[in-house]
Coordinates of C-alpha atoms in Angstrom, one line a residue:
M1 CA -11.7 26.2 13.8
T2 CA -15.0 26.3 15.7
P3 CA -17.6 23.5 16.2
Q4 CA -20.1 23.6 13.4
V5 CA -22.2 21.2 11.4
L6 CA -20.8 20.4 7.9
E7 CA -22.8 18.5 5.2
A8 CA -21.3 17.4 2.2
D9 CA -20.5 14.0 0.4
G10 CA -23.3 12.1 1.8
V11 CA -22.2 12.5 5.5
R12 CA -22.7 15.2 8.2
L13 CA -20.1 16.4 10.6
R14 CA -21.4 17.4 14.0
P15 CA -19.7 17.9 17.3
F16 CA -19.9 14.6 19.8
R17 CA -22.9 14.2 22.3
L18 CA -23.7 12.2 24.8
D19 CA -26.3 9.8 22.8
D20 CA -23.1 8.8 21.3
V21 CA -21.3 7.2 24.1
A22 CA -22.4 3.8 23.4
D23 CA -22.1 3.5 19.9
T24 CA -18.5 5.2 20.4
A25 CA -17.5 2.6 22.9
A26 CA -19.0 -0.2 20.8
A27 CA -17.0 1.2 17.9
C28 CA -13.7 1.7 19.4
A29 CA -13.9 -1.6 21.4
D30 CA -13.4 -3.1 18.0
P31 CA -10.5 -5.2 17.6
L32 CA -9.8 -3.5 13.8
T33 CA -9.9 0.0 15.3
Q34 CA -8.0 -1.3 18.4
R35 CA -5.2 -2.8 15.6
F36 CA -4.9 0.5 13.7
I37 CA -5.4 3.6 16.1
S38 CA -2.5 3.8 18.4
G39 CA -3.3 5.0 21.9
L40 CA -7.0 4.1 22.4
P41 CA -7.9 2.2 25.9
D42 CA -8.0 -1.0 26.0
P43 CA -10.3 -2.1 27.1
Y44 CA -12.3 0.7 25.7
T45 CA -15.4 1.5 27.6
E46 CA -18.4 3.2 27.9
E47 CA -17.2 5.1 30.8
T48 CA -13.8 6.1 28.2
A49 CA -16.2 6.8 25.5
R50 CA -18.3 9.3 27.8
W51 CA -14.5 10.9 29.1
W52 CA -14.0 11.4 25.1
V53 CA -17.5 13.2 24.7
T54 CA -17.3 15.4 27.3
E55 CA -13.2 16.3 28.1
G56 CA -11.1 14.6 24.9
A57 CA -13.1 15.9 21.7
P58 CA -13.3 19.5 23.2
A59 CA -9.7 19.4 24.1
A60 CA -9.1 19.0 20.5
W61 CA -11.3 21.9 19.9
T62 CA -9.3 24.0 22.7
A63 CA -6.0 23.0 21.2
G64 CA -6.7 24.4 18.0
G65 CA -7.9 21.4 16.1
A66 CA -11.0 19.6 15.2
A67 CA -12.9 16.3 16.8
Y68 CA -16.3 15.7 14.6
A69 CA -18.6 12.6 14.8
I70 CA -19.6 11.4 11.5
A71 CA -23.2 11.1 11.7
D72 CA -26.0 9.6 8.7
P73 CA -27.4 12.4 7.3
A74 CA -30.8 10.7 7.5
S75 CA -30.4 9.1 10.9
D76 CA -28.2 11.2 12.4
R77 CA -26.7 7.9 13.8
L78 CA -22.8 7.9 14.9
L79 CA -20.8 6.2 11.8
G80 CA -17.5 7.2 12.7
G81 CA -15.1 10.0 14.0
V82 CA -12.7 12.4 12.0
G83 CA -10.0 15.4 13.1
L84 CA -7.4 17.7 13.1
S85 CA -4.6 17.0 15.4
Q86 CA -0.6 17.8 15.4
V87 CA -1.6 21.4 14.3
V88 CA 1.3 23.9 13.8
P89 CA -0.1 27.3 13.1
F90 CA 3.1 28.8 11.8
R91 CA 3.3 26.3 9.5
A92 CA -0.7 26.0 8.5
Q93 CA -0.2 22.5 8.6
A94 CA -2.6 19.7 10.6
E95 CA -2.9 16.0 10.9
I96 CA -6.2 14.6 9.9
G97 CA -7.6 11.2 11.5
Y98 CA -10.4 9.2 11.2
W99 CA -12.3 5.9 12.7
V100 CA -15.3 3.7 11.4
A101 CA -17.6 1.9 13.3
P102 CA -18.0 -1.6 12.1
W103 CA -21.8 -1.2 11.0
A104 CA -21.0 1.8 8.5
R105 CA -17.6 0.3 7.0
G106 CA -17.3 -0.3 3.1
R107 CA -20.0 2.7 2.4
G108 CA -17.1 5.3 1.9
V109 CA -17.9 6.7 4.8
A110 CA -13.9 7.5 5.7
T111 CA -13.7 9.1 2.2
A112 CA -16.4 11.4 2.5
A113 CA -15.8 12.5 5.9
T114 CA -12.2 13.0 4.9
R115 CA -13.0 14.8 1.8
A116 CA -15.5 17.4 3.7
L117 CA -13.3 18.2 6.8
A118 CA -10.2 18.7 4.5
R119 CA -12.2 21.1 2.2
H120 CA -13.3 22.8 5.3
A121 CA -9.8 23.2 6.6
F122 CA -8.5 24.4 3.5
A123 CA -11.3 27.1 3.1
T124 CA -10.4 28.2 6.6
G125 CA -6.9 28.6 6.4
T126 CA -4.7 25.6 6.6
A127 CA -2.3 25.0 3.5
R128 CA -0.9 21.7 4.5
L129 CA -2.9 18.2 5.4
E130 CA -0.9 15.1 6.9
L131 CA -3.0 11.3 7.0
L132 CA -0.6 9.0 8.3
T133 CA -1.5 5.4 8.0
H134 CA -0.1 1.8 9.0
P135 CA 1.7 0.1 6.3
E136 CA -0.6 -2.8 6.4
N137 CA -3.9 -0.7 7.2
T138 CA -4.4 -1.0 3.1
P139 CA -8.2 0.2 3.5
S140 CA -7.3 3.1 5.1
Q141 CA -4.4 4.1 2.4
R142 CA -7.3 3.6 -0.3
V143 CA -9.1 6.1 1.6
A144 CA -6.2 8.9 1.8
L145 CA -5.9 8.4 -2.4
A146 CA -9.4 8.6 -3.0
A147 CA -9.6 11.5 -0.8
G148 CA -6.9 13.5 -2.8
F149 CA -3.7 12.6 -0.6
R150 CA -0.3 12.1 -2.6
H151 CA 2.2 9.2 -1.2
E152 CA 5.0 11.3 0.8
G153 CA 7.2 8.7 2.3
V154 CA 7.6 6.5 5.1
R155 CA 8.1 7.8 9.1
R156 CA 9.9 5.1 10.6
S157 CA 9.2 3.9 14.0
A158 CA 6.7 6.6 14.4
S159 CA 3.8 4.9 16.2
P160 CA 4.3 2.6 19.4
V161 CA 2.6 -0.8 19.3
R162 CA 0.4 -2.2 21.7
G163 CA 2.9 -4.5 24.0
G164 CA 5.7 -2.6 22.9
G165 CA 7.8 -1.6 20.3
W166 CA 7.4 0.6 17.5
A167 CA 5.9 0.8 14.0
D168 CA 6.7 2.7 10.9
L169 CA 3.8 4.9 9.3
I170 CA 2.9 5.9 5.7
A171 CA 2.7 10.0 5.3
W172 CA -0.1 10.6 3.0
V173 CA 0.1 15.0 1.9
R174 CA -2.6 17.3 0.4
L175 CA -1.8 20.5 -0.1
A176 CA -4.8 23.3 -0.2
D177 CA -3.7 24.2 -4.2
D178 CA -3.7 20.2 -5.3
P179 CA -6.3 19.4 -8.0
P180 CA -9.7 17.9 -7.1
G181 CA -10.6 14.4 -7.2
P182 CA -8.9 11.2 -6.4
A183 CA -5.0 10.9 -6.2
A184 CA -3.4 9.3 -9.4
R185 CA -2.0 6.1 -8.7
L186 CA 1.3 4.8 -10.0
L187 CA 0.3 1.3 -10.4
P188 CA -3.8 0.5 -10.8
D189 CA -5.3 -2.3 -9.5
L190 CA -5.4 -5.1 -12.2
P191 CA -8.6 -5.9 -14.2
D192 CA -11.2 -8.1 -12.6
G193 CA -8.3 -8.6 -9.6
R194 CA -5.8 -10.7 -12.1
L195 CA -4.3 -10.9 -15.3
T196 CA -4.6 -14.4 -17.0
D197 CA -4.3 -16.3 -20.2
G198 CA -5.8 -19.3 -19.7
V199 CA -2.5 -21.1 -18.8
V200 CA -0.4 -18.6 -16.2
T201 CA -2.7 -16.3 -13.9
L202 CA -1.0 -13.6 -12.1
R203 CA -2.9 -12.0 -8.7
R204 CA -1.4 -9.9 -6.3
L205 CA 0.5 -11.7 -3.5
A206 CA -1.0 -11.9 -0.4
P207 CA -1.0 -13.2 3.4
D208 CA -2.1 -16.5 2.5
D209 CA 1.5 -17.1 0.1
V210 CA 3.7 -17.1 2.8
A211 CA 4.4 -20.7 2.9
A212 CA 4.8 -21.0 -1.1
M213 CA 6.9 -17.6 -1.3
Y214 CA 9.3 -18.8 1.7
R215 CA 10.0 -22.4 -0.2
L216 CA 10.4 -20.3 -3.4
H217 CA 13.1 -17.8 -2.3
T218 CA 14.8 -20.0 0.4
R219 CA 15.7 -22.5 -3.1
P220 CA 19.9 -22.2 -3.4
E221 CA 19.6 -21.2 -7.1
V222 CA 16.8 -18.7 -6.4
V223 CA 18.9 -17.2 -3.4
A224 CA 22.0 -17.1 -5.8
N225 CA 20.1 -14.3 -7.9
R226 CA 19.1 -12.1 -4.8
V227 CA 20.5 -9.0 -4.0
P228 CA 22.3 -9.4 -1.6
P229 CA 22.6 -13.5 -2.1
V230 CA 21.2 -14.7 1.1
P231 CA 18.1 -16.6 2.2
P232 CA 15.4 -14.7 3.5
T233 CA 14.2 -15.2 6.9
P234 CA 10.4 -16.2 7.7
A235 CA 9.9 -12.9 9.0
A236 CA 11.0 -11.0 6.0
I237 CA 8.6 -12.7 3.8
E238 CA 5.5 -12.8 5.9
R239 CA 6.2 -8.9 5.9
R240 CA 6.6 -9.0 2.1
C241 CA 3.1 -10.9 1.9
R242 CA 1.3 -8.9 4.2
R243 CA 2.8 -5.5 2.9
A244 CA 2.3 -6.3 -0.9
E245 CA -0.8 -4.1 -1.5
S246 CA 0.6 -1.2 0.3
N247 CA 3.7 -1.1 -1.9
W248 CA 1.2 -1.4 -4.6
L249 CA -0.9 1.5 -3.7
T250 CA 2.2 3.6 -2.6
G251 CA 3.2 2.8 -6.0
A252 CA 6.8 1.0 -5.1
S253 CA 6.4 -2.2 -6.4
A254 CA 3.6 -4.6 -8.2
D255 CA 4.3 -8.0 -6.2
F256 CA 3.1 -10.8 -8.1
A257 CA 2.0 -14.7 -7.5
V258 CA 2.2 -16.7 -10.2
L259 CA -0.6 -19.4 -10.4
D260 CA -1.0 -22.3 -12.4
A261 CA -4.5 -21.7 -14.4
A262 CA -5.7 -24.9 -14.3
T263 CA -5.3 -25.7 -10.8
G264 CA -5.0 -22.8 -9.0
A265 CA -1.4 -23.9 -7.3
V266 CA 1.3 -21.4 -6.8
A267 CA 3.7 -21.7 -9.5
G268 CA 6.2 -18.7 -8.7
G269 CA 6.3 -15.1 -8.4
C270 CA 7.2 -12.4 -10.1
A271 CA 7.5 -8.6 -9.3
L272 CA 7.6 -5.0 -11.6
V273 CA 9.9 -2.3 -9.1
Y274 CA 9.3 1.4 -10.6
D275 CA 12.8 2.1 -10.1
E276 CA 12.3 5.5 -11.8
P277 CA 8.5 6.9 -12.2
S278 CA 10.1 10.3 -13.4
T279 CA 11.5 8.3 -16.2
G280 CA 8.7 6.0 -16.6
Q281 CA 11.0 2.9 -15.9
A282 CA 10.5 -0.2 -14.0
M283 CA 12.8 -3.1 -13.1
L284 CA 11.1 -6.7 -13.3
G285 CA 12.2 -10.2 -12.0
Y286 CA 10.4 -13.4 -11.5
S287 CA 11.4 -17.3 -10.5
L288 CA 9.5 -20.1 -10.5
L289 CA 9.3 -23.7 -8.1
P290 CA 10.8 -26.5 -9.6
E291 CA 8.0 -28.5 -10.6
A292 CA 6.8 -25.6 -12.8
R293 CA 9.9 -24.9 -14.7
G294 CA 10.1 -26.4 -18.2
R295 CA 6.3 -25.3 -19.0
G296 CA 6.8 -22.0 -20.7
L297 CA 5.1 -20.8 -17.6
A298 CA 7.7 -18.0 -16.9
T299 CA 7.6 -16.7 -20.3
R300 CA 3.7 -16.3 -20.2
A301 CA 4.1 -14.3 -16.5
V302 CA 6.8 -12.1 -18.0
G303 CA 4.8 -11.3 -20.9
Q304 CA 1.5 -10.7 -19.4
L305 CA 3.1 -8.5 -16.4
A306 CA 5.3 -6.7 -19.3
G307 CA 2.0 -6.0 -21.1
W308 CA 0.3 -4.6 -18.3
A309 CA 2.7 -2.0 -17.2
F310 CA 2.9 -0.9 -20.9
D311 CA -0.9 -0.5 -20.5
V312 CA -0.9 1.5 -17.1
G313 CA 1.4 3.4 -18.9
L314 CA 5.0 2.4 -18.2
A315 CA 7.8 3.5 -20.9
R316 CA 10.6 1.0 -20.4
L317 CA 11.2 -2.2 -18.4
W318 CA 14.3 -3.7 -17.8
A319 CA 15.4 -7.3 -16.0
G320 CA 19.4 -8.3 -14.9
T321 CA 20.9 -12.2 -15.3
R322 CA 23.4 -13.5 -13.9
P323 CA 26.0 -14.3 -17.2
E324 CA 25.4 -17.7 -16.7
N325 CA 21.7 -18.0 -16.5
V326 CA 21.1 -18.9 -20.0
A327 CA 17.3 -20.6 -18.9
S328 CA 16.4 -16.9 -18.0
Q329 CA 17.8 -15.3 -20.7
R330 CA 15.9 -17.4 -22.9
V331 CA 12.9 -16.3 -21.3
L332 CA 13.7 -12.7 -21.5
E333 CA 14.1 -12.8 -25.2
K334 CA 10.8 -15.1 -25.8
A335 CA 9.2 -12.3 -23.6
G336 CA 10.5 -9.6 -26.0
F337 CA 13.5 -8.1 -24.5
Q338 CA 16.4 -7.3 -25.7
R339 CA 19.8 -7.6 -24.7
E340 CA 21.4 -4.2 -24.1
G341 CA 24.8 -5.2 -22.3
L342 CA 27.0 -6.8 -19.3
L343 CA 27.3 -4.7 -16.3
R344 CA 30.7 -5.2 -14.8
G345 CA 30.4 -6.3 -11.1
R346 CA 26.7 -4.9 -10.5
L347 CA 26.1 -6.7 -7.9
P348 CA 27.0 -8.3 -4.3
G349 CA 28.2 -11.8 -4.6
P350 CA 29.2 -14.1 -1.7
D351 CA 32.0 -13.1 0.5
G352 CA 32.5 -10.0 -0.6
T353 CA 33.1 -10.8 -4.5
R354 CA 31.3 -9.0 -7.3
V355 CA 29.1 -10.6 -9.8
D356 CA 28.3 -9.2 -13.4
S357 CA 24.8 -9.0 -14.3
V358 CA 23.5 -9.1 -18.1
L359 CA 21.2 -6.2 -18.8
Y360 CA 17.8 -7.1 -20.8
G361 CA 15.2 -4.1 -21.7
R362 CA 12.0 -3.8 -23.7
L363 CA 9.8 -0.4 -24.4
A364 CA 6.6 0.1 -24.7
T365 CA 7.1 0.9 -28.2
D366 CA 8.8 -2.4 -29.2
L367 CA 6.8 -5.0 -31.1
R368 CA 5.0 -7.2 -28.6
P369 CA 6.4 -10.9 -29.2
A370 CA 3.2 -13.1 -31.3
G371 CA 1.3 -14.9 -28.9

């Protein structure tokens, strides 16, 4: 590729210039930019930005990649940067990356620039583009999806962490012959961000739910139904809450906080794990805090979750309970699930034992329970 000005989708891609130095320094010193783009100097000064404009960006072009400034077509002011790196010529492959200045976020700039550069790369011989995101950088993951990139997997410990250690990266890929437009999602966002019947409300699990989820999942009766049956650590619960949106975007799972609609208090949690996308099947699980039990909230939550799952295209839901967990079996039956059998020794139990599981299933074609 050779430097040239590209104008498409409401953005201008052009080479960096010396009059971009101040804006580049301000954008790359921003805490959010520093958090999610590994390798940025800290502090990021105007001297650093000048090096990038005069040496770093030109070197990217020399190496066979690209380093574009994203500019406003009307004012030509810098809005961010987008480029290609990690070029593998014999595979016709490259990695695409971007950053957006704080004053330009929320305007679709990253999506527009990614689409424009990907289109140009494919037109000039690239066959495969990779886009890597931090698991907690969900805005970037939404950019990937909107730009037509599909989730491909996780690269474990692929990125150095400031201060030491390594972090996973989520890999998104687009091929030259992929269809245009946004990538299809297995699990769409909730309508209006929540499901509710006026009594129970379901919303996506969030970082603020750590304390309630830790209290819930360390209850002895809840631990007994975990796989394996050991209590989670605070760090594990925090990671689950912080990565709930990412798991939703990748199609792995939809993790919900269950709220008392009248008070807004967290009453418990439920989750849908998309274990077989090829067959349209997902697993459902749920649990409530002690003060929320005995009021029919679990049945309402399971019913709402099942209805949403079928509405977005799933064909079958299943859930398992321990044979002695009669209360959970009643919840499933009231929510329209049918008992399908006993799986002997399916789950790991305490001290190396195995535990039976009663299997329940519900199909999209089953009649929905009244109410």
